[in-house]
Amino acid sequence: MDLGITGKWALVGGASKGLGWGCASALVQEGVNVVVVARGAEALDAAAAGLRAQATRAGQQVLAVAADITSAAGREAAFGVAGGPGRDFDIVVTNAGGPPPGDFRAWDREAWIAAIDANMLTPIELIKATVDGMAARGFGRIVNITSSAVKAPIDILGLSNGARTGLTGFVAGLSRSGIAAQGVTVNNLLPGAFDTDRLKGTMKGAADKTGQPIEAIMDARRKTIPAKRFGTPEEFGAICAFLCSRQAGYITGQNVLADGGAYPGTF
């Protein structure tokens, strides 16, 4: 299927690895010019080189910005990268690392503010900077990578539960505002357990706490998923690319859950 986005410009956060990289890769393979952002310059440069190798057309661009997208300076660096579109992105994929797990009794105000800043206010700032230009041009796709915990909260991920649910409420209103009639969609993509460094880190923490081998912890987690496996960044990216397509223009304000069937609810 031709997704109809060849030649568009996309901004993808957290794109040096994991789910952000999966989204960037899928968009590049659709002929999209991509600005990828991540904190670590070395890993990002390697990822960008790999993405350029996936380019499907002459002149296609993959620009790398080593910056913290959760900071105002980092966002300005992404908007100001040489050869980029400025703020005139057609596609924005927001993605920032989730806050650490723990017991809410141990979190002070600063921990809550950091979580809200990274996982709620940063996506809102990126949307604010780009959405009116999208509307003026008659096309825009915003996809926020959040978490399956928005639908089924996880007790040790209270910081993430709170911040990402706040973003979800904001998107519910924005997506149904006047921009919907101007060709701009806003959706959230909710990952369950995907084979990423984030998952491995969480599993290692559980292994250290219980004294069990990490592979035993991971195998037990797989067994709780109807698909009996973890997802891959590539298949997550394919879902993201479809939500960014012209064909998905009638899908907005949705929370798209990709979790191998782990969520037990009907709705």
XYZ file of C-alpha atoms in Angstrom:
267
model
C 0.000 0.000 0.000
C 1.249 3.461 -0.892
C 0.638 5.504 2.260
C 0.669 8.784 0.326
C 3.300 10.505 2.477
C 6.347 10.388 0.217
C 8.253 13.661 0.429
C 6.636 14.744 3.703
C 8.730 15.883 6.663
C 8.568 14.074 10.006
C 10.032 14.795 13.427
C 10.609 11.701 15.564
C 11.755 11.837 19.177
C 13.791 9.187 20.981
C 14.750 7.783 17.593
C 18.191 6.328 18.248
C 16.728 2.963 19.293
C 13.610 1.137 20.354
C 10.137 2.271 19.416
C 11.208 5.710 18.219
C 13.687 4.102 15.850
C 10.987 1.698 14.654
C 8.720 4.625 13.769
C 11.517 6.541 12.034
C 12.496 3.448 10.049
C 8.956 2.811 8.835
C 8.543 6.443 7.771
C 11.878 6.495 5.937
C 10.843 3.377 4.032
C 7.733 5.301 2.930
C 9.895 8.028 1.392
C 9.468 10.530 4.231
C 12.214 13.018 5.125
C 12.925 12.559 8.803
C 14.535 14.628 11.558
C 15.502 12.224 14.341
C 16.236 13.434 17.857
C 17.852 11.696 20.834
C 20.201 12.607 23.657
C 23.154 10.354 22.811
C 25.079 11.646 19.795
C 27.011 8.448 19.067
C 23.986 6.149 19.109
C 21.923 8.680 17.161
C 24.542 9.075 14.439
C 24.706 5.295 14.027
C 20.915 5.090 13.860
C 20.752 7.918 11.316
C 23.297 6.167 9.118
C 21.183 3.022 9.199
C 18.064 4.999 8.362
C 19.752 6.673 5.394
C 20.553 3.215 4.061
C 16.801 2.517 4.038
C 15.961 5.575 1.935
C 13.722 4.795 -1.015
C 14.218 7.819 -3.240
C 16.898 10.191 -4.460
C 17.365 13.286 -2.336
C 15.560 11.863 0.675
C 16.911 13.344 3.903
C 17.546 11.944 7.365
C 18.826 14.652 9.698
C 20.060 13.893 13.215
C 19.827 16.270 16.167
C 21.564 15.176 19.368
C 19.518 17.040 21.962
C 17.141 16.634 24.858
C 13.711 17.044 23.271
C 12.190 17.625 26.715
C 14.057 20.942 26.987
C 13.190 24.172 25.205
C 16.730 24.310 23.801
C 16.423 20.771 22.464
C 13.173 21.537 20.699
C 14.640 24.685 19.168
C 17.617 22.649 17.928
C 15.243 20.243 16.193
C 13.300 23.077 14.592
C 16.479 24.884 13.557
C 18.517 22.023 12.093
C 20.153 22.956 8.808
C 18.248 21.562 5.844
C 15.157 20.837 7.895
C 11.663 22.306 7.489
C 11.809 24.614 10.500
C 8.490 24.223 12.266
C 6.722 23.115 9.092
C 6.630 19.419 9.889
C 3.855 17.361 8.337
C 4.269 14.529 10.840
C 5.317 14.668 14.492
C 5.953 11.533 16.531
C 6.403 12.479 20.172
C 8.411 10.092 22.302
C 10.395 10.520 25.500
C 11.695 7.928 27.922
C 9.300 7.022 30.680
C 9.961 8.017 34.281
C 11.412 5.434 36.670
C 9.244 2.907 38.505
C 8.888 2.936 42.258
C 6.671 3.573 45.251
C 4.710 6.827 45.161
C 5.661 7.454 48.779
C 9.242 8.039 47.660
C 8.445 10.606 44.963
C 8.764 14.255 45.826
C 7.377 17.215 43.916
C 10.467 17.404 41.705
C 9.980 13.795 40.565
C 6.376 14.533 39.605
C 7.274 17.740 37.790
C 10.021 15.941 35.818
C 7.593 13.204 34.769
C 4.886 15.663 33.732
C 7.400 17.837 31.896
C 8.793 14.937 29.857
C 5.679 12.881 29.209
C 2.905 15.469 29.083
C 4.180 19.008 28.580
C 6.897 18.168 26.010
C 4.425 16.566 23.565
C 2.069 19.498 24.091
C 4.872 21.975 23.312
C 5.759 20.082 20.120
C 2.119 20.029 19.072
C 1.736 23.717 19.864
C 4.737 24.583 17.685
C 3.581 22.623 14.637
C -0.172 22.082 14.564
C -1.255 25.456 13.137
C 1.146 25.107 10.218
C -0.225 21.634 9.529
C -3.765 22.999 9.575
C -2.866 25.849 7.214
C -1.385 23.356 4.732
C -4.344 20.987 5.060
C -2.420 17.941 6.247
C -0.927 16.887 9.549
C -0.345 13.754 11.565
C 0.609 13.740 15.238
C 1.279 10.433 16.962
C 2.147 10.357 20.655
C 3.915 7.246 21.901
C 2.458 6.749 25.370
C 1.938 3.421 27.175
C -0.527 0.588 27.647
C -0.541 1.733 31.281
C -2.931 4.495 30.177
C -5.617 1.804 29.768
C -4.428 -0.581 32.484
C -2.361 1.306 35.076
C 0.640 -0.453 36.601
C 1.087 0.298 40.279
C 4.874 0.796 40.236
C 4.603 3.143 37.231
C 2.596 5.837 38.985
C 4.650 8.685 37.523
C 4.031 7.401 34.023
C 0.370 6.600 34.722
C -0.272 10.149 35.868
C 1.699 12.102 33.280
C 0.620 10.076 30.262
C -3.019 10.072 31.304
C -2.840 13.856 31.485
C -1.564 13.945 27.899
C -4.332 11.571 26.849
C -6.982 13.905 28.244
C -5.452 16.885 26.467
C -5.331 15.027 23.145
C -8.973 13.959 23.516
C -10.005 17.605 23.409
C -7.493 18.899 20.875
C -8.117 16.163 18.312
C -11.814 17.002 18.207
C -11.324 20.740 17.847
C -11.267 22.732 14.611
C -8.088 21.058 13.392
C -10.006 17.853 12.617
C -11.723 19.591 9.684
C -8.377 20.912 8.430
C -6.798 17.549 7.734
C -4.899 17.195 11.019
C -5.202 14.050 13.131
C -3.870 13.463 16.635
C -3.645 9.937 18.004
C -1.864 8.085 20.781
C -0.046 4.817 20.195
C 0.077 2.672 23.339
C 2.807 0.019 23.467
C 2.620 -3.010 25.683
C 5.683 -5.205 26.138
C 8.107 -4.633 23.271
C 11.611 -6.000 22.910
C 13.472 -2.808 23.797
C 16.182 -1.697 26.202
C 13.463 -0.191 28.405
C 11.822 -3.593 28.818
C 15.142 -5.302 29.463
C 15.982 -2.714 32.109
C 12.662 -3.290 33.871
C 13.150 -7.050 33.717
C 16.664 -6.742 35.099
C 15.324 -4.747 38.016
C 12.807 -7.483 38.748
C 15.512 -10.135 38.459
C 17.805 -8.281 40.848
C 14.964 -7.843 43.332
C 13.819 -11.467 43.292
C 17.142 -13.210 42.696
C 15.761 -15.044 39.679
C 17.576 -15.225 36.337
C 16.485 -12.465 33.969
C 15.481 -14.995 31.312
C 13.089 -16.622 33.790
C 11.539 -13.236 34.503
C 11.198 -12.491 30.791
C 9.729 -15.913 30.041
C 7.145 -15.478 32.780
C 6.175 -12.109 31.289
C 5.828 -13.604 27.804
C 3.416 -16.196 29.171
C 1.061 -13.443 30.373
C 0.682 -12.159 26.798
C -1.806 -14.008 24.562
C 0.619 -13.690 21.640
C 3.261 -15.409 23.841
C 5.984 -13.032 22.707
C 7.183 -9.462 22.929
C 6.505 -7.032 20.112
C 9.210 -5.727 17.794
C 10.090 -2.103 17.061
C 9.523 -2.788 13.363
C 5.898 -3.825 13.765
C 5.275 -0.928 16.129
C 6.734 1.403 13.500
C 4.425 -0.012 10.840
C 1.388 0.886 12.962
C 2.784 4.374 13.452
C 3.367 4.814 9.726
C -0.218 3.834 8.949
C -1.556 6.368 11.468
C 0.551 8.952 9.596
C -0.841 7.942 6.204
C -3.389 9.686 4.020
C -5.599 6.622 4.405
C -5.810 7.241 8.172
C -7.292 10.704 7.769
C -10.592 9.621 9.388
C -8.878 8.267 12.526
C -8.328 10.876 15.209
C -8.489 11.148 18.988
C -7.838 7.434 19.381
C -5.714 5.404 21.776
C -4.344 2.591 19.640
C -3.214 -0.300 21.825
C -0.441 -2.601 20.586
C 0.115 -5.210 23.283
C -0.307 -8.693 21.810
C -3.732 -8.998 23.449
C -2.508 -8.446 27.009
C -5.204 -5.917 27.944
C -8.111 -8.029 29.216
C -10.960 -5.578 28.697
C -13.692 -5.543 26.052
C -13.381 -1.804 25.355
